[in-house]
Amino acid sequence: MIRQIRHLSAFFLLLLVALLLNASRIQVIDAEEYEDNQANRRKNITRYSAPRGDILVDGEPVTGSRDTGERLRYERTYVNGPLYAPVTGYASQIYGTTLLEDAEDDILSGADPRLSVFPLWHALTREREPAGDVHTTIAPAVQRAAADGLGGARGAVVALEPDTGKILALVSSPSYDPEQISGNGDAAVDAWQRLTGAENQPMLNRALRQTYPPGSVFKVVTAAAALEQGVVTDVDEPTDTPAPYTLPGTRTDLTNEARGCEDADLRHAMEVSCNTVFAKLGVEVGLDGMVDTAEKFGFNDDGLRVPSRVAASVFDTDMNDAQLALSSIGQYNTAATPLQMAMVASAVADDGRLRKPYLVDRITDSEGDTVAVTRPRTYERTMDSGTAEVLRELMRDVVENGTGTNAALPGAEVGGKTGTAQHGVGNEGIPYAWFISWAQKDGADEPGVAVAVVVEDAAADRADISGGGNAAPIARQVMRAALGL
């Protein structure tokens, strides 16, 4: 009898150990998996049980939280939602988070250990603290000028502060109101289906996530490569370029829209945007030199974050000379985000030093105390300061004497470059109108703003679409707002 009791006790002890081991596995090893499971409603209930932290522009919140009294208690609200949606993104109880709402989610939801007095203990217990706030670098007047300039046309505008990398404006058009999809009812579902199915893609962030053929605005990069590699030593010396220029190894002639490009010097070629001159210069620089220069400006970097993820801009690394010639004028496989081309203008403006662009100025806790501050950081030395000085002179000539006169701004020195990018099969698509620029207020020590504008569907006849006619006036308004003129 005693023997049977012992066996039974051992069996129950074994069951108890198995039960404890399984409980430990669930609560420790598999805890994160269960927590992230879509069927686990507790995480969402906890997440929306308290007001979310705010995203601020110039010290004023552009987000808020509304108490619905429902199980998922607090819904996200937005002030000027369409204007700031390319910055904030959305925080939806059904569809998750994007952009700053996503990149800074731990701060905004109170999950970040930096919000706790005891960060290590917070990390172990995973308790939520009162939410923190995210202060952006956006300048409201610049953001408004960019949005008004596009006026609902498909396109994007990015403005940077050259000597810090602060993003002053980040606009994508058309936009949407993220508050429409904050909740979890039928209205949010209907809005989601309408927005995601819209032909003009209002939820696509064209400033950060869309790449375009940059067309002639890429010629600034080619000019930098030609000057840095010593292919051009005097911008007023003829470049020995035929017009038309036969692409190497082919019978295809490359022509110009502008006149006076045959044997033009670099200064004139930049002013009137000669395709032939820059195509030939790109081939003379060579693939390695062009790739090296493009990558110093940020091309082919798939890890750039501001802190939201940025799509990689592309300069092909495996091309024959004919393809290289086309790539050197911003066509073939060359593709760039508007942020990327603003970085190009910014590097020229800041003596060849490219600052890492950023969108979050600082983070504060629920008491308003600063938790973290973003310090300006150098992304890359793109070129010698002497080369940058020559490029500023060439871009200034474009605005004063060339294709960019619509960007001229009283009270400031302005440098720019126009671009009209062909795309689509057989180039049948409506050309993209580009303009990149920088501006220095009279009496200032250095340029205060760099801008990139792209307009997808310029309201003009196809033959009349141009960077100078459609995009430069928008850049002028943005520069004026940034400089306070």
Short mmCIF file of C-alpha atoms in Angstrom, two decimals:
data_model
loop_
_atom_site.label_atom_id
_atom_site.label_comp_id
_atom_site.label_asym_id
_atom_site.label_seq_id
_atom_site.Cartn_x
_atom_site.Cartn_y
_atom_site.Cartn_z
CA MET A 1 0.00 0.00 0.00
CA ILE A 2 2.81 2.40 1.01
CA ARG A 3 4.60 1.59 -2.20
CA GLN A 4 1.52 2.51 -4.25
CA ILE A 5 1.15 5.81 -2.36
CA ARG A 6 4.80 6.63 -3.12
CA HIS A 7 4.32 5.93 -6.84
CA LEU A 8 1.17 8.05 -6.91
CA SER A 9 2.96 10.90 -5.12
CA ALA A 10 5.84 10.76 -7.56
CA PHE A 11 3.40 10.85 -10.47
CA PHE A 12 1.63 13.95 -9.08
CA LEU A 13 5.02 15.59 -8.42
CA LEU A 14 5.98 14.94 -12.02
CA LEU A 15 2.72 16.52 -13.19
CA LEU A 16 3.37 19.54 -10.98
CA VAL A 17 6.89 20.01 -12.38
CA ALA A 18 5.54 19.70 -15.94
CA LEU A 19 2.87 22.27 -15.14
CA LEU A 20 5.44 24.70 -13.70
CA LEU A 21 7.77 24.23 -16.68
CA ASN A 22 4.95 24.87 -19.14
CA ALA A 23 3.79 27.95 -17.23
CA SER A 24 7.36 29.27 -17.24
CA ARG A 25 7.66 28.65 -20.98
CA ILE A 26 4.44 30.58 -21.67
CA GLN A 27 5.19 33.46 -19.32
CA VAL A 28 8.91 33.88 -20.03
CA ILE A 29 10.05 32.29 -23.28
CA ASP A 30 6.88 32.73 -25.38
CA ALA A 31 5.63 35.89 -23.67
CA GLU A 32 6.60 38.22 -26.50
CA GLU A 33 5.04 35.94 -29.14
CA TYR A 34 1.71 35.81 -27.28
CA GLU A 35 1.83 39.55 -26.61
CA ASP A 36 2.26 40.28 -30.33
CA ASN A 37 -0.39 37.80 -31.44
CA GLN A 38 -3.12 39.55 -33.44
CA ALA A 39 -5.77 37.69 -31.45
CA ASN A 40 -4.51 39.14 -28.16
CA ARG A 41 -6.86 42.05 -27.43
CA ARG A 42 -5.30 42.85 -24.05
CA LYS A 43 -2.36 44.62 -25.67
CA ASN A 44 -4.61 46.95 -27.65
CA ILE A 45 -6.89 47.55 -24.66
CA THR A 46 -3.86 48.52 -22.55
CA ARG A 47 -2.42 50.57 -25.39
CA TYR A 48 -5.52 52.72 -25.79
CA SER A 49 -6.45 52.88 -22.10
CA ALA A 50 -4.58 56.17 -21.64
CA PRO A 51 -4.15 59.28 -23.77
CA ARG A 52 -1.33 59.02 -26.29
CA GLY A 53 1.52 61.56 -26.16
CA ASP A 54 1.49 64.41 -28.65
CA ILE A 55 3.48 65.37 -31.73
CA LEU A 56 4.26 69.09 -31.69
CA VAL A 57 5.09 71.65 -34.37
CA ASP A 58 6.76 74.82 -33.12
CA GLY A 59 5.64 73.94 -29.58
CA GLU A 60 1.98 73.41 -30.48
CA PRO A 61 0.43 69.92 -30.57
CA VAL A 62 -0.91 68.79 -33.93
CA THR A 63 -2.28 65.60 -32.37
CA GLY A 64 -4.60 64.84 -29.46
CA SER A 65 -6.62 62.05 -27.84
CA ARG A 66 -10.41 61.72 -27.50
CA ASP A 67 -12.06 59.72 -24.68
CA THR A 68 -14.71 57.56 -26.35
CA GLY A 69 -15.73 55.68 -23.21
CA GLU A 70 -15.44 52.42 -25.18
CA ARG A 71 -13.26 49.40 -24.44
CA LEU A 72 -10.52 50.86 -26.67
CA ARG A 73 -10.95 54.08 -24.78
CA TYR A 74 -8.79 56.79 -26.39
CA GLU A 75 -8.85 57.58 -30.11
CA ARG A 76 -6.25 59.71 -31.88
CA THR A 77 -7.26 63.20 -33.08
CA TYR A 78 -5.36 65.54 -35.41
CA VAL A 79 -5.14 69.32 -35.89
CA ASN A 80 -4.73 70.30 -39.56
CA GLY A 81 -4.55 66.58 -40.30
CA PRO A 82 -3.98 66.76 -44.08
CA LEU A 83 -1.24 69.39 -43.69
CA TYR A 84 0.81 67.37 -41.22
CA ALA A 85 -0.11 63.80 -42.22
CA PRO A 86 3.20 63.41 -44.20
CA VAL A 87 4.97 64.11 -40.88
CA THR A 88 2.77 62.44 -38.25
CA GLY A 89 1.42 59.49 -40.21
CA TYR A 90 -1.55 57.84 -38.47
CA ALA A 91 -2.27 55.92 -35.25
CA SER A 92 -5.25 53.67 -35.92
CA GLN A 93 -6.86 51.20 -33.53
CA ILE A 94 -7.33 48.85 -36.51
CA TYR A 95 -4.54 49.58 -38.98
CA GLY A 96 -1.56 50.33 -36.70
CA THR A 97 0.86 53.22 -37.00
CA THR A 98 3.03 54.91 -39.64
CA LEU A 99 5.72 57.61 -39.91
CA LEU A 100 6.38 59.49 -36.63
CA GLU A 101 3.42 57.78 -34.97
CA ASP A 102 5.28 54.54 -35.68
CA ALA A 103 8.94 55.56 -35.35
CA GLU A 104 8.30 57.22 -31.96
CA ASP A 105 5.54 54.85 -30.83
CA ASP A 106 7.32 53.79 -27.63
CA ILE A 107 7.56 57.42 -26.50
CA LEU A 108 4.00 58.29 -27.52
CA SER A 109 2.54 55.16 -25.90
CA GLY A 110 4.60 55.37 -22.69
CA ALA A 111 6.51 52.14 -23.36
CA ASP A 112 9.97 53.73 -23.66
CA PRO A 113 12.19 53.02 -20.60
CA ARG A 114 13.62 56.56 -20.89
CA LEU A 115 10.29 57.89 -19.59
CA SER A 116 10.76 56.04 -16.28
CA VAL A 117 12.73 57.15 -13.22
CA PHE A 118 14.00 53.56 -13.07
CA PRO A 119 14.57 52.52 -16.71
CA LEU A 120 15.97 49.04 -15.91
CA TRP A 121 13.03 48.13 -13.71
CA HIS A 122 10.68 49.50 -16.37
CA ALA A 123 12.33 47.30 -19.01
CA LEU A 124 11.85 44.22 -16.82
CA THR A 125 8.23 44.88 -15.83
CA ARG A 126 7.12 46.40 -19.17
CA GLU A 127 4.83 48.75 -17.30
CA ARG A 128 3.68 51.80 -19.24
CA GLU A 129 4.61 55.27 -18.03
CA PRO A 130 2.64 58.46 -18.73
CA ALA A 131 3.23 59.15 -22.42
CA GLY A 132 5.93 61.50 -23.67
CA ASP A 133 5.78 64.13 -26.42
CA VAL A 134 7.69 64.41 -29.70
CA HIS A 135 8.81 67.90 -30.79
CA THR A 136 9.42 68.13 -34.54
CA THR A 137 11.74 70.40 -36.53
CA ILE A 138 8.91 71.48 -38.86
CA ALA A 139 8.46 75.24 -39.32
CA PRO A 140 4.69 75.81 -39.71
CA ALA A 141 5.00 78.77 -42.11
CA VAL A 142 7.32 76.79 -44.39
CA GLN A 143 5.08 73.73 -44.27
CA ARG A 144 2.04 75.86 -45.16
CA ALA A 145 3.87 77.60 -48.02
CA ALA A 146 4.87 74.24 -49.49
CA ALA A 147 1.35 72.82 -49.28
CA ASP A 148 -0.24 75.96 -50.71
CA GLY A 149 2.34 75.98 -53.51
CA LEU A 150 1.42 72.48 -54.63
CA GLY A 151 -2.24 73.40 -54.32
CA GLY A 152 -3.44 69.81 -54.42
CA ALA A 153 -1.36 68.79 -57.44
CA ARG A 154 0.38 65.42 -57.14
CA GLY A 155 3.92 66.01 -55.90
CA ALA A 156 6.11 66.73 -52.91
CA VAL A 157 8.23 69.42 -51.29
CA VAL A 158 11.09 69.06 -48.82
CA ALA A 159 12.92 71.96 -47.16
CA LEU A 160 16.09 71.51 -45.09
CA GLU A 161 18.24 73.76 -42.92
CA PRO A 162 21.66 73.16 -44.54
CA ASP A 163 23.96 73.64 -41.54
CA THR A 164 21.96 71.34 -39.22
CA GLY A 165 19.93 68.94 -41.40
CA LYS A 166 16.65 69.97 -39.74
CA ILE A 167 13.64 69.22 -41.93
CA LEU A 168 11.66 72.47 -42.09
CA ALA A 169 8.92 71.24 -44.41
CA LEU A 170 7.81 67.79 -45.53
CA VAL A 171 4.77 67.89 -47.79
CA SER A 172 3.18 65.21 -49.93
CA SER A 173 0.17 65.96 -52.10
CA PRO A 174 -2.63 65.02 -52.25
CA SER A 175 -2.89 64.28 -48.56
CA TYR A 176 -5.56 62.87 -46.22
CA ASP A 177 -6.91 63.35 -42.70
CA PRO A 178 -5.49 60.56 -40.49
CA GLU A 179 -8.29 61.09 -37.96
CA GLN A 180 -10.67 59.37 -40.40
CA ILE A 181 -9.04 56.03 -39.62
CA SER A 182 -8.24 56.49 -35.89
CA GLY A 183 -11.18 54.51 -34.50
CA ASN A 184 -12.38 50.93 -34.93
CA GLY A 185 -15.92 51.38 -36.25
CA ASP A 186 -17.45 51.12 -39.70
CA ALA A 187 -16.55 54.72 -40.53
CA ALA A 188 -12.84 53.98 -40.08
CA VAL A 189 -13.11 50.84 -42.23
CA ASP A 190 -14.94 52.72 -44.99
CA ALA A 191 -12.39 55.56 -44.92
CA TRP A 192 -9.51 53.07 -45.10
CA GLN A 193 -10.99 51.33 -48.12
CA ARG A 194 -11.66 54.65 -49.84
CA LEU A 195 -8.16 56.04 -49.15
CA THR A 196 -6.21 52.91 -50.04
CA GLY A 197 -8.25 52.43 -53.22
CA ALA A 198 -7.96 56.02 -54.45
CA GLU A 199 -6.21 56.42 -57.79
CA ASN A 200 -4.17 59.43 -56.63
CA GLN A 201 -2.80 57.50 -53.59
CA PRO A 202 -3.25 60.17 -50.87
CA MET A 203 -1.64 57.92 -48.23
CA LEU A 204 1.60 57.55 -50.23
CA ASN A 205 4.32 59.73 -48.70
CA ARG A 206 5.83 61.07 -51.90
CA ALA A 207 8.49 63.10 -50.04
CA LEU A 208 10.08 60.10 -48.30
CA ARG A 209 8.82 56.91 -49.92
CA GLN A 210 8.44 57.68 -53.64
CA THR A 211 11.38 57.76 -56.05
CA TYR A 212 11.28 59.62 -59.35
CA PRO A 213 13.67 60.01 -62.26
CA PRO A 214 15.38 63.26 -61.22
CA GLY A 215 16.06 64.45 -64.75
CA SER A 216 18.24 67.51 -65.07
CA VAL A 217 18.42 68.35 -61.35
CA PHE A 218 20.83 65.38 -61.17
CA LYS A 219 23.26 67.40 -63.31
CA VAL A 220 24.39 69.10 -60.07
CA VAL A 221 25.76 65.70 -58.96
CA THR A 222 27.43 65.14 -62.36
CA ALA A 223 28.99 68.61 -62.23
CA ALA A 224 30.31 67.87 -58.72
CA ALA A 225 31.86 64.62 -59.98
CA ALA A 226 33.43 66.33 -63.01
CA LEU A 227 34.97 69.05 -60.84
CA GLU A 228 36.12 66.68 -58.09
CA GLN A 229 37.67 64.24 -60.59
CA GLY A 230 39.46 67.01 -62.50
CA VAL A 231 37.54 66.33 -65.72
CA VAL A 232 36.61 70.02 -65.66
CA THR A 233 39.18 72.45 -64.27
CA ASP A 234 37.74 75.68 -65.68
CA VAL A 235 33.98 76.17 -65.88
CA ASP A 236 34.44 78.72 -68.67
CA GLU A 237 36.51 76.47 -70.93
CA PRO A 238 34.74 74.69 -73.85
CA THR A 239 34.02 71.03 -73.13
CA ASP A 240 34.57 69.77 -76.71
CA THR A 241 31.05 68.33 -76.78
CA PRO A 242 29.26 67.69 -80.09
CA ALA A 243 25.55 68.39 -80.43
CA PRO A 244 23.90 66.01 -80.92
CA TYR A 245 26.03 63.59 -78.90
CA THR A 246 26.03 59.98 -80.04
CA LEU A 247 25.71 57.66 -77.05
CA PRO A 248 28.89 55.51 -76.83
CA GLY A 249 28.64 52.17 -78.62
CA THR A 250 25.32 53.07 -80.25
CA ARG A 251 23.88 55.00 -83.19
CA THR A 252 21.49 56.87 -80.89
CA ASP A 253 21.85 60.62 -80.85
CA LEU A 254 21.20 62.56 -77.66
CA THR A 255 19.86 66.04 -78.35
CA ASN A 256 19.11 69.21 -76.38
CA GLU A 257 16.02 71.30 -75.76
CA ALA A 258 18.30 74.33 -75.36
CA ARG A 259 20.39 76.13 -77.93
CA GLY A 260 24.10 76.87 -77.81
CA CYS A 261 25.12 73.51 -76.34
CA GLU A 262 27.69 72.50 -78.96
CA ASP A 263 31.11 72.71 -77.30
CA ALA A 264 29.51 74.66 -74.46
CA ASP A 265 31.42 75.36 -71.26
CA LEU A 266 30.11 74.05 -67.94
CA ARG A 267 28.70 77.40 -66.85
CA HIS A 268 26.52 77.79 -69.95
CA ALA A 269 25.63 74.07 -69.92
CA MET A 270 24.29 74.45 -66.38
CA GLU A 271 22.42 77.68 -67.14
CA VAL A 272 20.45 76.26 -70.07
CA SER A 273 20.67 72.57 -69.03
CA CYS A 274 22.55 70.95 -71.93
CA ASN A 275 21.96 67.18 -71.97
CA THR A 276 24.87 66.52 -74.30
CA VAL A 277 27.50 68.20 -72.13
CA PHE A 278 26.53 66.39 -68.91
CA ALA A 279 26.12 63.03 -70.63
CA LYS A 280 29.63 63.31 -72.07
CA LEU A 281 31.06 64.52 -68.73
CA GLY A 282 29.54 61.55 -66.93
CA VAL A 283 31.22 59.13 -69.35
CA GLU A 284 34.54 60.94 -68.95
CA VAL A 285 34.29 60.76 -65.16
CA GLY A 286 33.61 57.04 -65.50
CA LEU A 287 31.30 54.65 -63.68
CA ASP A 288 33.40 54.40 -60.50
CA GLY A 289 33.74 58.16 -60.11
CA MET A 290 30.04 58.81 -60.76
CA VAL A 291 28.96 56.07 -58.33
CA ASP A 292 31.36 57.36 -55.67
CA THR A 293 30.04 60.91 -55.94
CA ALA A 294 26.37 59.89 -56.06
CA GLU A 295 26.76 57.69 -52.98
CA LYS A 296 28.43 60.53 -51.04
CA PHE A 297 25.22 62.49 -51.62
CA GLY A 298 23.17 59.58 -50.24
CA PHE A 299 22.23 57.51 -53.29
CA ASN A 300 22.08 53.70 -52.79
CA ASP A 301 21.65 54.11 -49.00
CA ASP A 302 18.77 51.86 -47.93
CA GLY A 303 19.25 52.59 -44.23
CA LEU A 304 18.39 56.28 -44.06
CA ARG A 305 15.82 57.19 -41.39
CA VAL A 306 14.62 60.61 -40.23
CA PRO A 307 13.54 58.67 -38.00
CA SER A 308 10.80 57.39 -40.37
CA ARG A 309 12.21 55.10 -43.04
CA VAL A 310 13.25 56.72 -46.32
CA ALA A 311 13.16 54.83 -49.63
CA ALA A 312 16.61 54.33 -51.15
CA SER A 313 17.48 56.58 -54.06
CA VAL A 314 19.29 54.73 -56.84
CA PHE A 315 22.31 55.31 -59.03
CA ASP A 316 23.06 52.09 -60.89
CA THR A 317 26.47 50.52 -60.21
CA ASP A 318 26.61 48.27 -63.29
CA MET A 319 26.20 50.11 -66.60
CA ASN A 320 27.81 50.44 -70.00
CA ASP A 321 28.89 53.88 -71.20
CA ALA A 322 25.63 54.62 -73.06
CA GLN A 323 23.62 53.85 -69.92
CA LEU A 324 26.07 55.89 -67.84
CA ALA A 325 25.60 58.85 -70.18
CA LEU A 326 21.82 58.75 -69.70
CA SER A 327 22.16 58.21 -65.94
CA SER A 328 24.38 61.29 -65.73
CA ILE A 329 21.45 63.44 -66.88
CA GLY A 330 19.10 61.82 -64.37
CA GLN A 331 17.46 59.29 -66.69
CA TYR A 332 17.84 55.49 -67.36
CA ASN A 333 17.69 53.79 -63.91
CA THR A 334 18.52 56.85 -61.83
CA ALA A 335 15.78 57.49 -59.25
CA ALA A 336 15.57 59.85 -56.29
CA THR A 337 13.22 60.83 -53.51
CA PRO A 338 12.48 64.54 -53.06
CA LEU A 339 14.34 64.33 -49.73
CA GLN A 340 17.40 63.01 -51.58
CA MET A 341 17.44 65.94 -54.01
CA ALA A 342 16.98 68.40 -51.13
CA MET A 343 20.08 66.77 -49.59
CA VAL A 344 22.00 67.49 -52.82
CA ALA A 345 21.06 71.18 -52.71
CA SER A 346 21.82 71.28 -48.98
CA ALA A 347 25.34 69.88 -49.44
CA VAL A 348 26.13 72.49 -52.09
CA ALA A 349 24.82 75.23 -49.79
CA ASP A 350 26.85 74.03 -46.80
CA ASP A 351 30.34 74.01 -48.37
CA GLY A 352 30.10 70.39 -49.46
CA ARG A 353 29.23 69.09 -46.00
CA LEU A 354 26.03 67.04 -45.98
CA ARG A 355 24.18 66.94 -42.66
CA LYS A 356 22.02 63.94 -41.76
CA PRO A 357 18.40 65.07 -42.16
CA TYR A 358 16.18 64.72 -39.11
CA LEU A 359 12.59 65.40 -38.15
CA VAL A 360 12.59 65.10 -34.34
CA ASP A 361 14.16 67.99 -32.48
CA ARG A 362 13.65 66.66 -28.94
CA ILE A 363 11.57 64.35 -26.78
CA THR A 364 9.99 65.31 -23.47
CA ASP A 365 8.27 63.31 -20.73
CA SER A 366 4.79 63.95 -19.34
CA GLU A 367 6.18 66.67 -17.05
CA GLY A 368 7.73 68.51 -19.98
CA ASP A 369 11.28 67.57 -18.99
CA THR A 370 13.64 66.81 -21.87
CA VAL A 371 14.41 63.13 -22.32
CA ALA A 372 16.48 63.30 -25.51
CA VAL A 373 17.73 65.94 -27.95
CA THR A 374 18.80 65.38 -31.56
CA ARG A 375 22.23 66.84 -32.31
CA PRO A 376 23.21 67.72 -35.91
CA ARG A 377 25.45 65.07 -37.42
CA THR A 378 27.53 65.05 -40.59
CA TYR A 379 26.28 62.42 -43.04
CA GLU A 380 29.16 62.77 -45.52
CA ARG A 381 31.72 65.19 -46.90
CA THR A 382 30.38 65.15 -50.44
CA MET A 383 32.99 67.38 -52.07
CA ASP A 384 35.78 69.84 -51.40
CA SER A 385 34.60 73.25 -50.15
CA GLY A 386 36.16 74.84 -53.26
CA THR A 387 34.04 72.62 -55.50
CA ALA A 388 30.94 73.53 -53.50
CA GLU A 389 31.75 77.22 -53.97
CA VAL A 390 31.97 76.75 -57.75
CA LEU A 391 28.66 74.85 -57.77
CA ARG A 392 26.95 77.60 -55.79
CA GLU A 393 28.18 80.07 -58.40
CA LEU A 394 26.85 77.89 -61.24
CA MET A 395 23.47 77.41 -59.54
CA ARG A 396 23.25 81.14 -58.86
CA ASP A 397 23.81 81.75 -62.59
CA VAL A 398 20.89 79.41 -63.37
CA VAL A 399 18.55 81.66 -61.37
CA GLU A 400 20.01 84.95 -62.59
CA ASN A 401 20.59 84.11 -66.25
CA GLY A 402 19.25 80.66 -67.05
CA THR A 403 16.23 78.40 -66.74
CA GLY A 404 15.53 79.13 -63.05
CA THR A 405 14.64 82.84 -63.12
CA ASN A 406 11.21 82.11 -61.61
CA ALA A 407 12.95 81.30 -58.31
CA ALA A 408 14.58 84.72 -57.92
CA LEU A 409 13.77 86.21 -54.54
CA PRO A 410 14.27 89.90 -53.61
CA GLY A 411 16.29 90.19 -50.42
CA ALA A 412 18.14 86.92 -50.91
CA GLU A 413 20.79 85.22 -53.00
CA VAL A 414 19.31 82.15 -54.65
CA GLY A 415 20.89 79.22 -56.47
CA GLY A 416 18.86 76.58 -58.27
CA LYS A 417 18.59 73.92 -60.95
CA THR A 418 15.61 72.97 -63.06
CA GLY A 419 14.65 69.53 -64.24
CA THR A 420 12.02 67.99 -66.50
CA ALA A 421 12.13 64.21 -66.15
CA GLN A 422 10.75 61.88 -68.81
CA HIS A 423 9.24 58.57 -67.71
CA GLY A 424 6.96 55.74 -68.75
CA VAL A 425 7.19 53.35 -71.69
CA GLY A 426 8.43 55.36 -74.65
CA ASN A 427 8.43 58.45 -72.38
CA GLU A 428 4.67 58.78 -72.92
CA GLY A 429 4.03 59.78 -69.26
CA ILE A 430 3.43 63.41 -68.29
CA PRO A 431 6.94 64.74 -67.48
CA TYR A 432 7.82 65.39 -63.85
CA ALA A 433 8.73 69.01 -63.15
CA TRP A 434 11.64 69.40 -60.69
CA PHE A 435 13.43 72.26 -59.02
CA ILE A 436 16.15 72.18 -56.35
CA SER A 437 17.54 75.31 -54.74
CA TRP A 438 19.12 77.04 -51.79
CA ALA A 439 18.72 80.62 -50.55
CA GLN A 440 20.79 82.96 -48.41
CA LYS A 441 19.16 86.03 -46.91
CA ASP A 442 20.97 89.30 -47.62
CA GLY A 443 23.37 89.99 -44.76
CA ALA A 444 23.33 86.38 -43.51
CA ASP A 445 26.58 84.45 -43.17
CA GLU A 446 25.36 81.32 -44.91
CA PRO A 447 22.36 79.85 -46.79
CA GLY A 448 19.37 79.30 -44.52
CA VAL A 449 17.35 76.83 -46.53
CA ALA A 450 17.63 74.16 -49.25
CA VAL A 451 14.53 73.01 -51.13
CA ALA A 452 13.45 70.26 -53.51
CA VAL A 453 10.13 70.38 -55.37
CA VAL A 454 8.65 67.77 -57.69
CA VAL A 455 5.29 68.14 -59.46
CA GLU A 456 3.88 64.98 -61.04
CA ASP A 457 0.88 66.36 -62.86
CA ALA A 458 1.71 69.93 -63.73
CA ALA A 459 -1.40 71.72 -65.01
CA ALA A 460 -0.04 72.65 -68.40
CA ASP A 461 0.29 71.31 -71.91
CA ARG A 462 2.90 68.56 -72.07
CA ALA A 463 5.25 70.72 -74.14
CA ASP A 464 5.04 73.56 -71.60
CA ILE A 465 5.84 71.50 -68.49
CA SER A 466 9.19 72.43 -67.01
CA GLY A 467 10.95 72.66 -63.70
CA GLY A 468 11.43 76.38 -64.16
CA GLY A 469 7.80 77.03 -65.01
CA ASN A 470 5.99 74.65 -62.64
CA ALA A 471 8.29 73.87 -59.72
CA ALA A 472 10.52 76.95 -59.31
CA PRO A 473 7.67 79.28 -58.23
CA ILE A 474 6.77 76.81 -55.46
CA ALA A 475 10.38 76.71 -54.27
CA ARG A 476 10.47 80.50 -54.24
CA GLN A 477 7.46 80.66 -51.88
CA VAL A 478 9.00 78.04 -49.61
CA MET A 479 12.35 79.87 -49.49
CA ARG A 480 10.59 83.16 -48.79
CA ALA A 481 8.74 81.62 -45.84
CA ALA A 482 11.90 79.96 -44.49
CA LEU A 483 13.90 83.20 -44.61
CA GLY A 484 11.03 85.31 -43.28
CA LEU A 485 11.01 87.67 -46.28
#
